[in-house]
């Protein structure tokens, strides 16, 4: 084939170039090579390319290939173009496209730049400029190669109106500096409301939805954001990527350094609003060991839901999830969820989607509390009390055959990942309580909303149960207000009247606290706040009486000698005794014992 470079250009190419050098290709050569369906005329250094059929192209080429590895940009200066789509590309001797760039209608001189990896351009066979329709006219005034280092974070710069197939191409060479967690920011202008932008890796590939300030963007948008996930990075470095869509002009694409998002399959900032309440995501990614999909939202939303790529409800999760504030929605990676990751729809109103993440392990919620309903007493590691969920939001635990006693408070809490250091929930900061009106056998169902952080328990009667007989004991600070001191149990004895009593020797005078415990456990203990009593005399004996029906506690203190047994009475008119143990009336003056305390009466 006839060589179509000028002699000067050929000589310059042979020598090569350093940074910032340029080499021109004769525009008149565009009529030869593999040109087809075009008529090319050259006058005053301007090549006029007129298409004689649809998708005609002007072209120049080199049978043996020519070396462009000393350069990284091909620049084509176009004075005018009459249609809305055109393309510049060049191929290797192996007939593989090395790089390409589309362009739109041009009314004033514009330089269209095709960036490429120098190592891919060691043997270039063909350069082509293509139009769209018969009678289109492209006027080219200059074609040149450029070696320009530039800003490594600048991926593309120009002035390009995007109209679906008229795209902005980011080469694989430019994508080489990207890393997971980075943002690719596209600066835009002339945005037309109601349109959308997206990134593709090939026309047969999936769309990557771009985050913008208005979702399906509006006229005040100035940028789109592409989050660089592991999947995006792998494909971008292999093939590059291009920005497509409709209704905006791109002026710059640049890398903004970021971090994190190692588990993200998408991140950005897509708004769900009235203009467009749903968006389809394509997130090709292996789930690996991940067990849940986490969708992070911001904003005051009204509703939100997830569907498959055909906009059908997923049976594995609720069709509509309502909440009043922005939340994280966590879905267990069931087979159904895994099956739609390549194409699924998120719908809603009033939310901004900030990221989609694959996470492992999924959060574990466990109920801990009374052994009467849970089998173990406040055991945070009891696997039998782990809650289960089908949607990562509502967790349940069911306990069958539980015998519960009327008028008893059965306390419990739910906690995250087997630790009190993490989130735990009951009735606010207090334990939640379950009570029943009848002693019977029950099915107890605990339900926890991981979004609202609300825990409830319901008891469904499943059988009869006779009276429950408990053992009762006193535990307190009589041998020291320490953990070991409170472990000492003073077993109580049941009397003919059904009440329980115990006598406790108290070595030292002072203030003491105690509770009456059922079955040696803290699950059922009275009173709710510790019972407090003053022992005025060392060596006294404290007698505690407990009524299991009313939970009433009475106490009697017997001094070692000389004083009759005193019943501690909180009544304002409590009886008074002198130090000899004799009862005195209210007119008595001096030191008396009243309610177990020494009091001076004047």
Coordinates of C-alpha atoms in Angstrom, one line a residue:
X1 CA 0.0 0.0 0.0
X2 CA 1.1 3.5 -0.7
X3 CA 2.5 5.3 2.3
X4 CA 0.4 8.3 3.1
X5 CA 2.5 10.1 5.7
X6 CA 4.4 13.2 4.5
X7 CA 8.2 12.7 4.3
X8 CA 8.7 15.1 7.1
X9 CA 6.2 13.4 9.3
X10 CA 7.8 10.0 8.6
X11 CA 11.2 11.3 9.5
X12 CA 9.9 12.8 12.8
X13 CA 8.2 9.6 13.7
X14 CA 11.4 7.7 13.1
X15 CA 13.4 10.0 15.4
X16 CA 10.7 9.9 18.2
X17 CA 10.0 12.8 20.6
X18 CA 10.3 13.9 24.2
X19 CA 7.6 15.3 26.4
X20 CA 5.6 18.2 24.9
X21 CA 6.8 17.5 21.4
X22 CA 4.3 17.1 18.5
X23 CA 4.4 15.4 15.1
X24 CA 1.8 16.1 12.3
X25 CA 0.1 13.7 10.0
X26 CA -0.8 15.2 6.6
X27 CA -4.6 15.7 6.5
X28 CA -4.6 15.1 2.8
X29 CA -3.7 11.5 3.5
X30 CA -7.1 10.9 5.0
X31 CA -8.6 10.1 1.6
X32 CA -6.5 7.0 1.1
X33 CA -5.7 3.8 3.0
X34 CA -8.9 2.0 4.1
X35 CA -11.2 5.0 3.5
X36 CA -14.7 4.0 2.3
X37 CA -18.0 5.7 1.6
X38 CA -16.4 9.2 1.7
X39 CA -15.1 11.8 -0.6
X40 CA -12.1 13.7 0.7
X41 CA -10.8 17.0 -0.8
X42 CA -8.0 19.2 0.6
X43 CA -7.8 22.9 0.2
X44 CA -5.6 25.4 2.1
X45 CA -4.6 22.7 4.5
X46 CA -8.1 21.7 5.4
X47 CA -9.5 18.3 4.5
X48 CA -13.2 18.2 3.8
X49 CA -14.7 14.8 4.4
X50 CA -18.1 14.2 2.8
X51 CA -19.9 11.0 3.5
X52 CA -21.4 9.3 0.5
X53 CA -23.1 6.6 2.6
X54 CA -24.0 6.1 6.3
X55 CA -21.0 5.6 8.6
X56 CA -18.5 6.4 6.0
X57 CA -14.9 7.0 7.2
X58 CA -11.8 8.8 6.0
X59 CA -8.7 6.8 6.8
X60 CA -5.0 6.6 6.4
X61 CA -2.8 3.5 7.1
X62 CA 0.5 1.7 7.0
X63 CA 0.8 -1.9 5.8
X64 CA 3.7 -2.8 7.9
X65 CA 2.6 -0.7 10.9
X66 CA 4.1 2.5 12.3
X67 CA 5.4 3.1 15.8
X68 CA 3.6 5.7 18.0
X69 CA 5.0 4.5 21.3
X70 CA 6.9 7.8 21.7
X71 CA 3.5 9.6 22.2
X72 CA 0.4 9.3 24.4
X73 CA -2.1 11.5 22.6
X74 CA -3.6 11.8 19.1
X75 CA -5.1 15.2 18.5
X76 CA -7.6 15.9 15.6
X77 CA -8.5 19.6 15.0
X78 CA -12.1 19.7 13.6
X79 CA -13.3 23.0 12.3
X80 CA -16.9 21.8 11.8
X81 CA -19.2 18.8 11.7
X82 CA -22.8 18.7 10.7
X83 CA -24.2 15.7 12.7
X84 CA -24.4 14.7 16.4
X85 CA -22.1 11.7 16.4
X86 CA -18.7 10.9 15.0
X87 CA -15.7 8.8 16.0
X88 CA -11.9 8.8 15.8
X89 CA -10.1 5.5 16.3
X90 CA -6.9 3.7 15.3
X91 CA -6.0 0.0 15.1
X92 CA -3.0 -2.2 15.4
X93 CA -1.6 -4.5 12.7
X94 CA -3.5 -7.3 14.5
X95 CA -6.7 -5.3 13.7
X96 CA -7.4 -4.6 17.4
X97 CA -8.7 -1.1 18.3
X98 CA -6.0 0.6 20.4
X99 CA -8.0 3.7 21.3
X100 CA -11.1 5.7 20.3
X101 CA -13.0 8.9 21.0
X102 CA -16.4 10.0 19.9
X103 CA -17.5 13.6 19.2
X104 CA -20.7 15.5 18.5
X105 CA -21.8 18.4 16.4
X106 CA -19.0 21.0 16.0
X107 CA -19.7 24.6 15.0
X108 CA -16.4 26.1 16.0
X109 CA -12.8 24.8 15.8
X110 CA -12.4 22.0 18.4
X111 CA -9.5 19.7 19.2
X112 CA -10.7 16.1 19.8
X113 CA -8.1 14.2 21.9
X114 CA -7.6 10.4 21.8
X115 CA -5.5 9.3 24.7
X116 CA -3.7 6.0 24.5
X117 CA -1.1 3.8 26.2
X118 CA 2.2 4.2 24.4
X119 CA 3.1 0.5 24.9
X120 CA 0.0 -0.4 22.9
X121 CA 0.9 1.7 20.0
X122 CA 4.2 0.2 18.8
X123 CA 2.6 -1.0 15.5
X124 CA -0.3 1.2 14.3
X125 CA -1.9 0.1 11.1
X126 CA -4.9 2.4 10.5
X127 CA -6.2 5.8 11.6
X128 CA -9.9 6.6 10.8
X129 CA -12.3 9.5 11.2
X130 CA -15.9 8.3 10.9
X131 CA -19.2 10.2 10.4
X132 CA -22.8 9.1 10.9
X133 CA -25.0 9.7 7.9
X134 CA -24.8 10.2 4.2
X135 CA -24.0 13.8 3.2
X136 CA -22.4 14.6 6.6
X137 CA -19.4 16.9 6.3
X138 CA -16.4 16.9 8.6
X139 CA -13.7 19.5 8.1
X140 CA -10.3 18.6 9.6
X141 CA -7.5 21.2 9.7
X142 CA -4.9 19.3 11.6
X143 CA -3.9 15.8 12.9
X144 CA -1.0 15.4 15.2
X145 CA 0.7 13.2 17.8
X146 CA 1.6 14.6 21.2
X147 CA 3.8 13.4 24.1
X148 CA 2.5 15.1 27.1
X149 CA 2.9 13.9 30.7
X150 CA 0.4 16.3 32.3
X151 CA -1.4 15.8 35.6
X152 CA -1.7 12.1 36.5
X153 CA -5.0 12.7 38.1
X154 CA -6.5 14.4 35.0
X155 CA -8.2 11.6 33.1
X156 CA -9.8 13.7 30.3
X157 CA -10.4 17.3 29.5
X158 CA -12.3 19.0 26.7
X159 CA -15.8 20.1 25.8
X160 CA -18.0 17.2 24.8
X161 CA -21.8 17.0 24.5
X162 CA -22.9 13.5 25.5
X163 CA -25.8 12.0 23.6
X164 CA -25.9 8.2 24.3
X165 CA -23.5 6.8 21.7
X166 CA -21.6 10.1 21.6
X167 CA -19.4 9.3 24.6
X168 CA -16.3 10.4 26.5
X169 CA -13.7 7.6 26.5
X170 CA -11.3 7.2 29.4
X171 CA -8.4 4.9 28.3
X172 CA -7.1 2.0 30.2
X173 CA -3.8 3.8 30.4
X174 CA -5.4 6.7 32.2
X175 CA -7.2 4.3 34.6
X176 CA -3.9 2.8 35.7
X177 CA -3.5 5.3 38.5
X178 CA -6.9 4.6 40.0
X179 CA -7.3 2.6 43.2
X180 CA -10.3 1.2 45.2
X181 CA -12.0 4.0 47.2
X182 CA -11.1 6.7 44.7
X183 CA -13.8 8.9 43.0
X184 CA -13.8 9.7 39.3
X185 CA -15.4 13.2 39.2
X186 CA -16.9 14.3 35.9
X187 CA -17.4 18.0 35.6
X188 CA -20.4 18.9 33.5
X189 CA -22.4 21.9 32.2
X190 CA -25.5 22.5 30.2
X191 CA -27.4 19.8 32.1
X192 CA -30.9 19.1 31.0
X193 CA -33.3 18.0 33.8
X194 CA -34.7 14.5 33.7
X195 CA -31.8 12.7 32.0
X196 CA -29.2 10.3 33.4
X197 CA -25.5 9.6 33.1
X198 CA -23.8 6.3 33.4
X199 CA -20.4 4.6 32.9
X200 CA -20.0 1.5 30.6
X201 CA -17.1 -0.8 29.9
X202 CA -18.4 -1.8 26.5
X203 CA -21.7 -1.6 24.7
X204 CA -22.4 -5.2 25.7
X205 CA -21.5 -4.5 29.3
X206 CA -23.5 -3.4 32.3
X207 CA -24.2 0.2 33.3
X208 CA -22.6 1.7 36.4
X209 CA -25.0 4.3 37.8
X210 CA -23.3 7.6 38.6
X211 CA -24.1 9.6 41.7
X212 CA -25.3 13.2 41.2
X213 CA -26.9 15.8 43.4
X214 CA -30.3 15.1 42.0
X215 CA -30.3 11.5 40.9
X216 CA -31.8 11.7 37.4
X217 CA -30.1 15.0 37.2
X218 CA -31.5 18.5 37.0
X219 CA -30.3 21.7 35.4
X220 CA -28.3 22.8 38.4
X221 CA -26.0 19.8 38.5
X222 CA -22.3 20.4 37.9
X223 CA -20.7 17.0 38.5
X224 CA -21.2 13.3 38.4
X225 CA -19.3 10.9 40.7
X226 CA -18.1 7.3 40.0
X227 CA -17.0 5.3 43.0
X228 CA -14.1 3.0 42.1
X229 CA -14.9 -0.4 43.5
X230 CA -12.8 -3.5 43.0
X231 CA -15.0 -4.5 40.1
X232 CA -14.8 -1.1 38.4
X233 CA -11.0 -1.0 38.9
X234 CA -10.5 -4.4 37.3
X235 CA -12.5 -3.6 34.2
X236 CA -11.2 0.0 33.9
X237 CA -7.6 -1.1 33.9
X238 CA -8.4 -3.8 31.3
X239 CA -10.5 -1.9 28.8
X240 CA -10.9 1.7 30.0
X241 CA -14.4 3.0 30.3
X242 CA -16.7 5.6 28.7
X243 CA -19.3 8.1 30.0
X244 CA -22.6 8.0 28.3
X245 CA -26.1 9.3 28.8
X246 CA -27.9 12.3 27.5
X247 CA -28.5 16.0 28.1
X248 CA -25.2 17.3 29.4
X249 CA -21.7 18.5 28.3
X250 CA -18.5 17.1 29.9
X251 CA -15.5 19.4 30.4
X252 CA -13.3 17.3 32.6
X253 CA -12.8 13.9 34.2
X254 CA -10.4 13.6 37.1
X255 CA -9.4 11.3 39.9
X256 CA -10.1 12.3 43.5
X257 CA -8.2 10.3 45.9
X258 CA -10.2 8.3 48.4
X259 CA -10.0 5.3 50.8
X260 CA -12.2 2.6 52.2
X261 CA -15.1 1.0 50.3
X262 CA -13.1 -2.3 50.1
X263 CA -16.4 -4.1 50.5
X264 CA -18.5 -1.8 48.3
X265 CA -20.0 -3.0 45.0
X266 CA -21.1 0.6 44.3
X267 CA -20.8 4.0 46.0
X268 CA -21.6 7.5 45.1
X269 CA -24.7 9.5 45.9
X270 CA -27.9 8.7 44.0
X271 CA -31.1 10.5 45.0
X272 CA -34.5 8.8 45.0
X273 CA -37.1 11.5 44.4
X274 CA -40.3 12.4 42.7
X275 CA -38.5 12.9 39.4
X276 CA -37.4 9.3 39.3
X277 CA -38.2 7.1 42.3
X278 CA -36.3 4.0 41.2
X279 CA -32.9 3.1 39.6
X280 CA -31.6 -0.1 38.2
X281 CA -28.1 -1.1 39.5
X282 CA -25.7 -3.5 37.7
X283 CA -23.0 -4.5 40.2
X284 CA -21.1 -7.5 38.8
X285 CA -19.3 -8.8 41.9
X286 CA -18.4 -12.1 43.5
X287 CA -20.0 -12.4 47.0
X288 CA -17.2 -14.5 48.3
X289 CA -17.6 -15.2 52.0
X290 CA -20.0 -12.2 52.5
X291 CA -23.3 -13.0 54.2
X292 CA -25.2 -9.8 53.8
X293 CA -25.8 -6.9 51.4
X294 CA -25.8 -3.5 53.2
X295 CA -27.5 -0.6 51.5
X296 CA -26.6 2.7 53.1
X297 CA -29.1 5.6 52.8
X298 CA -29.1 9.2 54.0
X299 CA -32.0 11.7 54.3
X300 CA -35.5 11.9 55.6
X301 CA -37.3 9.3 53.5
X302 CA -40.9 8.1 53.1
X303 CA -40.4 4.6 51.7
X304 CA -37.7 2.3 50.2
X305 CA -37.7 -1.1 48.6
X306 CA -35.6 -3.5 46.5
X307 CA -36.8 -5.4 43.5
X308 CA -35.2 -7.7 40.9
X309 CA -34.0 -6.4 37.5
X310 CA -37.5 -7.0 36.0
X311 CA -38.9 -4.6 38.7
X312 CA -40.6 -7.5 40.5
X313 CA -40.8 -7.9 44.3
X314 CA -38.3 -10.2 46.0
X315 CA -39.9 -12.8 48.2
X316 CA -36.9 -12.8 50.5
X317 CA -37.4 -9.3 51.8
X318 CA -40.4 -7.0 52.5
X319 CA -41.8 -5.3 49.4
X320 CA -41.9 -1.9 51.1
X321 CA -39.9 -0.8 54.1
X322 CA -40.9 2.4 55.8
X323 CA -38.9 4.5 58.2
X324 CA -38.6 8.1 59.2
X325 CA -34.9 8.6 59.0
X326 CA -32.0 7.5 56.9
X327 CA -30.8 4.0 57.8
X328 CA -28.6 1.1 56.8
X329 CA -30.7 -1.7 55.3
X330 CA -29.1 -5.1 55.7
X331 CA -30.3 -8.1 53.6
X332 CA -29.0 -11.6 54.2
X333 CA -27.4 -13.0 51.0
X334 CA -30.0 -15.6 50.3
X335 CA -29.9 -17.4 47.0
X336 CA -32.5 -15.0 45.7
X337 CA -30.5 -11.9 46.6
X338 CA -27.3 -13.3 45.2
X339 CA -29.1 -14.1 42.0
X340 CA -30.1 -10.4 41.4
X341 CA -26.8 -8.6 42.2
X342 CA -26.0 -8.2 38.6
X343 CA -29.3 -6.4 38.0
X344 CA -31.6 -5.1 40.7
X345 CA -33.8 -2.1 41.3
X346 CA -33.9 0.3 44.3
X347 CA -36.9 2.4 44.7
X348 CA -37.9 5.0 47.2
X349 CA -38.7 8.6 48.0
X350 CA -36.6 11.1 49.9
X351 CA -33.5 9.0 50.3
X352 CA -29.9 9.3 48.9
X353 CA -28.2 6.0 48.2
X354 CA -24.6 6.4 49.3
X355 CA -23.2 2.9 49.0
X356 CA -23.9 -0.8 48.4
X357 CA -21.6 -3.1 50.4
X358 CA -21.0 -6.8 50.8
X359 CA -20.2 -7.6 54.4
X360 CA -19.3 -10.6 56.5
X361 CA -20.1 -11.7 59.1
X362 CA -23.7 -10.5 59.4
X363 CA -24.6 -9.0 62.7
X364 CA -25.7 -11.4 65.4
X365 CA -28.4 -10.4 67.8
X366 CA -28.9 -12.5 71.0
X367 CA -31.5 -12.3 73.7
X368 CA -30.1 -12.5 77.3
X369 CA -32.2 -12.4 80.4
X370 CA -34.2 -14.5 82.9
X371 CA -33.4 -18.2 83.0
X372 CA -37.1 -18.9 83.4
X373 CA -37.8 -18.0 79.8
X374 CA -34.4 -18.4 78.2
X375 CA -33.0 -21.5 79.9
X376 CA -29.7 -19.6 80.9
X377 CA -29.4 -16.7 83.1
X378 CA -28.2 -13.5 81.3
X379 CA -25.8 -15.6 79.2
X380 CA -24.7 -13.5 76.2
X381 CA -23.0 -16.4 74.5
X382 CA -25.9 -18.9 74.6
X383 CA -26.3 -20.0 71.0
X384 CA -29.8 -21.3 71.8
X385 CA -30.9 -17.7 72.3
X386 CA -29.5 -16.3 69.0
X387 CA -32.1 -14.6 66.9
X388 CA -32.7 -15.3 63.2
X389 CA -33.7 -13.1 60.3
X390 CA -34.7 -13.4 56.6
X391 CA -34.2 -9.8 55.7
X392 CA -31.5 -8.5 58.0
X393 CA -34.0 -6.2 59.6
X394 CA -36.5 -8.1 61.6
X395 CA -35.0 -10.7 64.0
X396 CA -37.0 -13.3 66.0
X397 CA -36.5 -15.9 68.7
X398 CA -39.1 -18.4 69.7
X399 CA -39.0 -20.4 73.0
X400 CA -41.5 -23.2 73.4
X401 CA -42.9 -24.9 76.5
X402 CA -42.0 -22.1 78.9
X403 CA -43.7 -22.1 82.3
X404 CA -44.4 -18.6 83.5
X405 CA -45.8 -17.4 86.8
X406 CA -48.4 -14.7 87.2
X407 CA -47.3 -11.3 88.6
X408 CA -43.7 -12.0 87.9
X409 CA -41.4 -9.7 85.9
X410 CA -39.3 -11.6 83.5
X411 CA -36.5 -9.3 82.3
X412 CA -34.5 -9.4 79.1
X413 CA -32.4 -7.5 76.6
X414 CA -31.1 -8.0 73.1
X415 CA -27.5 -7.4 72.3
X416 CA -25.2 -7.1 69.3
X417 CA -22.5 -9.7 68.6
X418 CA -22.4 -11.3 72.0
X419 CA -21.0 -8.2 73.8
X420 CA -22.4 -5.6 76.3
X421 CA -19.8 -3.2 74.8
X422 CA -21.8 -3.1 71.6
X423 CA -25.4 -2.0 71.2
X424 CA -27.9 -3.5 73.5
X425 CA -31.6 -2.7 73.8
X426 CA -34.4 -3.2 76.2
X427 CA -36.9 -0.6 77.5
X428 CA -34.7 2.4 76.8
X429 CA -31.6 1.9 79.0
X430 CA -33.6 -0.4 81.4
X431 CA -34.3 -4.1 80.9
X432 CA -37.4 -5.0 79.0
X433 CA -40.0 -7.0 81.0
X434 CA -42.5 -9.7 80.2
X435 CA -45.4 -10.4 82.5
X436 CA -48.4 -12.8 82.3
X437 CA -51.8 -12.7 84.0
X438 CA -52.0 -16.5 84.5
X439 CA -49.5 -19.1 85.6
X440 CA -49.4 -21.5 82.6
X441 CA -47.2 -22.9 79.9
X442 CA -46.4 -20.5 77.1
X443 CA -44.8 -20.0 73.7
X444 CA -42.7 -16.9 74.0
X445 CA -41.8 -14.9 70.8
X446 CA -39.1 -12.2 70.9
X447 CA -39.1 -9.8 68.0
X448 CA -36.4 -7.2 67.3
X449 CA -36.4 -4.4 64.7
X450 CA -32.8 -3.7 63.9
X451 CA -33.6 -0.4 62.2
X452 CA -35.9 1.0 64.9
X453 CA -33.9 -0.8 67.7
X454 CA -37.2 -2.0 69.3
X455 CA -37.5 -5.3 71.1
X456 CA -40.9 -6.9 72.1
X457 CA -41.9 -10.2 73.6
X458 CA -45.3 -11.9 73.4
X459 CA -46.5 -14.9 75.3
X460 CA -49.1 -17.3 73.8
X461 CA -50.6 -19.8 76.3
X462 CA -50.1 -23.4 75.1
X463 CA -50.9 -25.4 78.3
X464 CA -51.8 -25.5 82.0
X465 CA -49.4 -25.3 84.9
X466 CA -49.9 -25.9 88.6
X467 CA -48.6 -23.6 91.3
X468 CA -44.9 -23.0 91.1
X469 CA -43.1 -23.7 94.3
X470 CA -39.9 -21.6 94.8
X471 CA -37.2 -21.6 97.3
X472 CA -36.4 -18.2 98.8
X473 CA -33.2 -16.8 100.3
X474 CA -31.8 -13.5 101.5
X475 CA -28.7 -12.1 100.0
X476 CA -27.1 -8.9 101.2
X477 CA -24.2 -6.9 102.5
X478 CA -24.1 -8.5 106.0
X479 CA -20.6 -9.9 105.5
X480 CA -19.4 -7.0 103.4
X481 CA -20.8 -4.9 100.5
X482 CA -18.7 -6.8 97.9
X483 CA -19.5 -9.3 95.2
X484 CA -18.4 -12.2 97.4
X485 CA -20.5 -10.8 100.3
X486 CA -23.6 -10.7 98.1
X487 CA -23.1 -14.3 97.1
X488 CA -23.8 -15.5 100.6
X489 CA -27.4 -16.9 100.7
X490 CA -29.5 -17.1 103.9
X491 CA -32.1 -19.8 103.2
X492 CA -35.6 -19.0 104.3
X493 CA -38.1 -21.5 105.9
X494 CA -41.8 -21.6 104.9
X495 CA -44.2 -21.3 107.8
X496 CA -47.8 -22.5 108.3
X497 CA -49.1 -19.1 107.1
X498 CA -47.2 -19.5 103.8
X499 CA -44.7 -16.8 104.6
X500 CA -40.9 -17.4 104.6
X501 CA -38.6 -16.3 107.4
X502 CA -34.9 -16.4 108.2
X503 CA -32.7 -15.2 111.1
X504 CA -29.5 -13.5 110.2
X505 CA -26.8 -12.8 112.8
X506 CA -25.3 -9.3 112.2
X507 CA -21.8 -8.8 113.7
X508 CA -21.5 -5.1 113.4
X509 CA -23.8 -2.1 113.8
X510 CA -24.5 0.0 110.7
X511 CA -26.5 0.3 107.5
X512 CA -27.2 -2.8 105.4
X513 CA -28.9 -3.7 102.2
X514 CA -30.4 -6.9 101.0
X515 CA -32.9 -8.6 98.6
X516 CA -35.0 -11.7 98.8
X517 CA -34.2 -14.0 95.9
X518 CA -36.1 -16.9 94.3
X519 CA -34.3 -20.1 93.6
X520 CA -31.0 -18.6 94.4
X521 CA -31.1 -16.5 91.2
X522 CA -31.2 -12.8 90.5
X523 CA -33.9 -13.2 87.9
X524 CA -36.7 -12.9 90.5
X525 CA -35.7 -10.8 93.5
X526 CA -37.5 -8.3 95.8
X527 CA -37.8 -5.4 96.3
X528 CA -36.9 -3.8 93.0
X529 CA -34.5 -1.5 94.8
X530 CA -32.5 -3.0 97.6
X531 CA -34.1 -3.1 101.1
X532 CA -32.1 -0.8 103.4
X533 CA -32.0 -1.2 107.2
X534 CA -30.0 0.2 110.1
X535 CA -28.8 -2.3 112.8
X536 CA -28.1 -0.1 115.8
X537 CA -26.3 -2.6 118.0
X538 CA -23.5 -5.0 117.2
X539 CA -24.3 -8.6 117.6
X540 CA -28.0 -8.2 116.8
X541 CA -30.1 -10.8 115.0
X542 CA -32.1 -9.7 112.0
X543 CA -35.3 -11.6 111.2
X544 CA -36.6 -11.2 107.7
X545 CA -40.2 -12.3 106.8
X546 CA -41.3 -12.5 103.1
X547 CA -44.8 -13.0 101.7
X548 CA -44.5 -14.6 98.3
X549 CA -48.1 -13.6 97.3
X550 CA -47.8 -9.9 98.0
X551 CA -44.0 -9.6 97.9
X552 CA -44.2 -7.7 101.2
X553 CA -41.0 -7.8 103.4
X554 CA -41.0 -7.1 107.2
X555 CA -38.0 -7.1 109.5
X556 CA -37.4 -7.5 113.2
X557 CA -34.1 -6.7 114.9
X558 CA -33.2 -8.4 118.2
X559 CA -30.3 -6.8 120.2
X560 CA -27.9 -9.2 121.9
X561 CA -29.1 -8.3 125.5
X562 CA -31.3 -5.9 127.4
X563 CA -33.5 -4.7 124.6
X564 CA -36.7 -6.3 123.4
X565 CA -37.0 -7.3 119.8
X566 CA -37.9 -4.3 117.7
X567 CA -40.0 -4.4 114.5
X568 CA -38.7 -1.7 112.1
X569 CA -41.6 0.4 111.1
X570 CA -41.4 3.3 108.7
X571 CA -44.6 4.8 110.1
X572 CA -44.2 8.3 111.5
X573 CA -45.8 7.1 114.7
X574 CA -43.4 4.2 115.2
X575 CA -43.0 2.9 118.8
X576 CA -40.0 4.2 120.8
X577 CA -37.9 2.3 123.4
X578 CA -35.3 3.5 125.9
X579 CA -31.8 2.0 126.1
X580 CA -33.1 -0.5 128.7
X581 CA -35.5 -1.8 126.1
X582 CA -38.6 -0.4 127.8
X583 CA -41.3 1.2 125.7
X584 CA -41.7 4.9 126.2
X585 CA -44.4 7.4 124.9
X586 CA -44.0 10.5 122.8
X587 CA -43.4 12.7 125.9
X588 CA -40.2 10.8 126.8
X589 CA -37.0 12.9 126.6
X590 CA -33.5 11.6 125.9
X591 CA -32.0 8.8 123.8
X592 CA -34.5 6.3 122.4
X593 CA -34.5 3.6 119.8
X594 CA -37.0 4.3 117.0
X595 CA -37.2 2.4 113.7
X596 CA -34.0 0.6 114.8
X597 CA -32.0 3.8 115.1
X598 CA -30.8 5.8 118.2
X599 CA -32.6 9.1 118.3
X600 CA -32.3 12.0 120.8
X601 CA -35.7 13.3 121.7
X602 CA -35.7 16.8 123.3

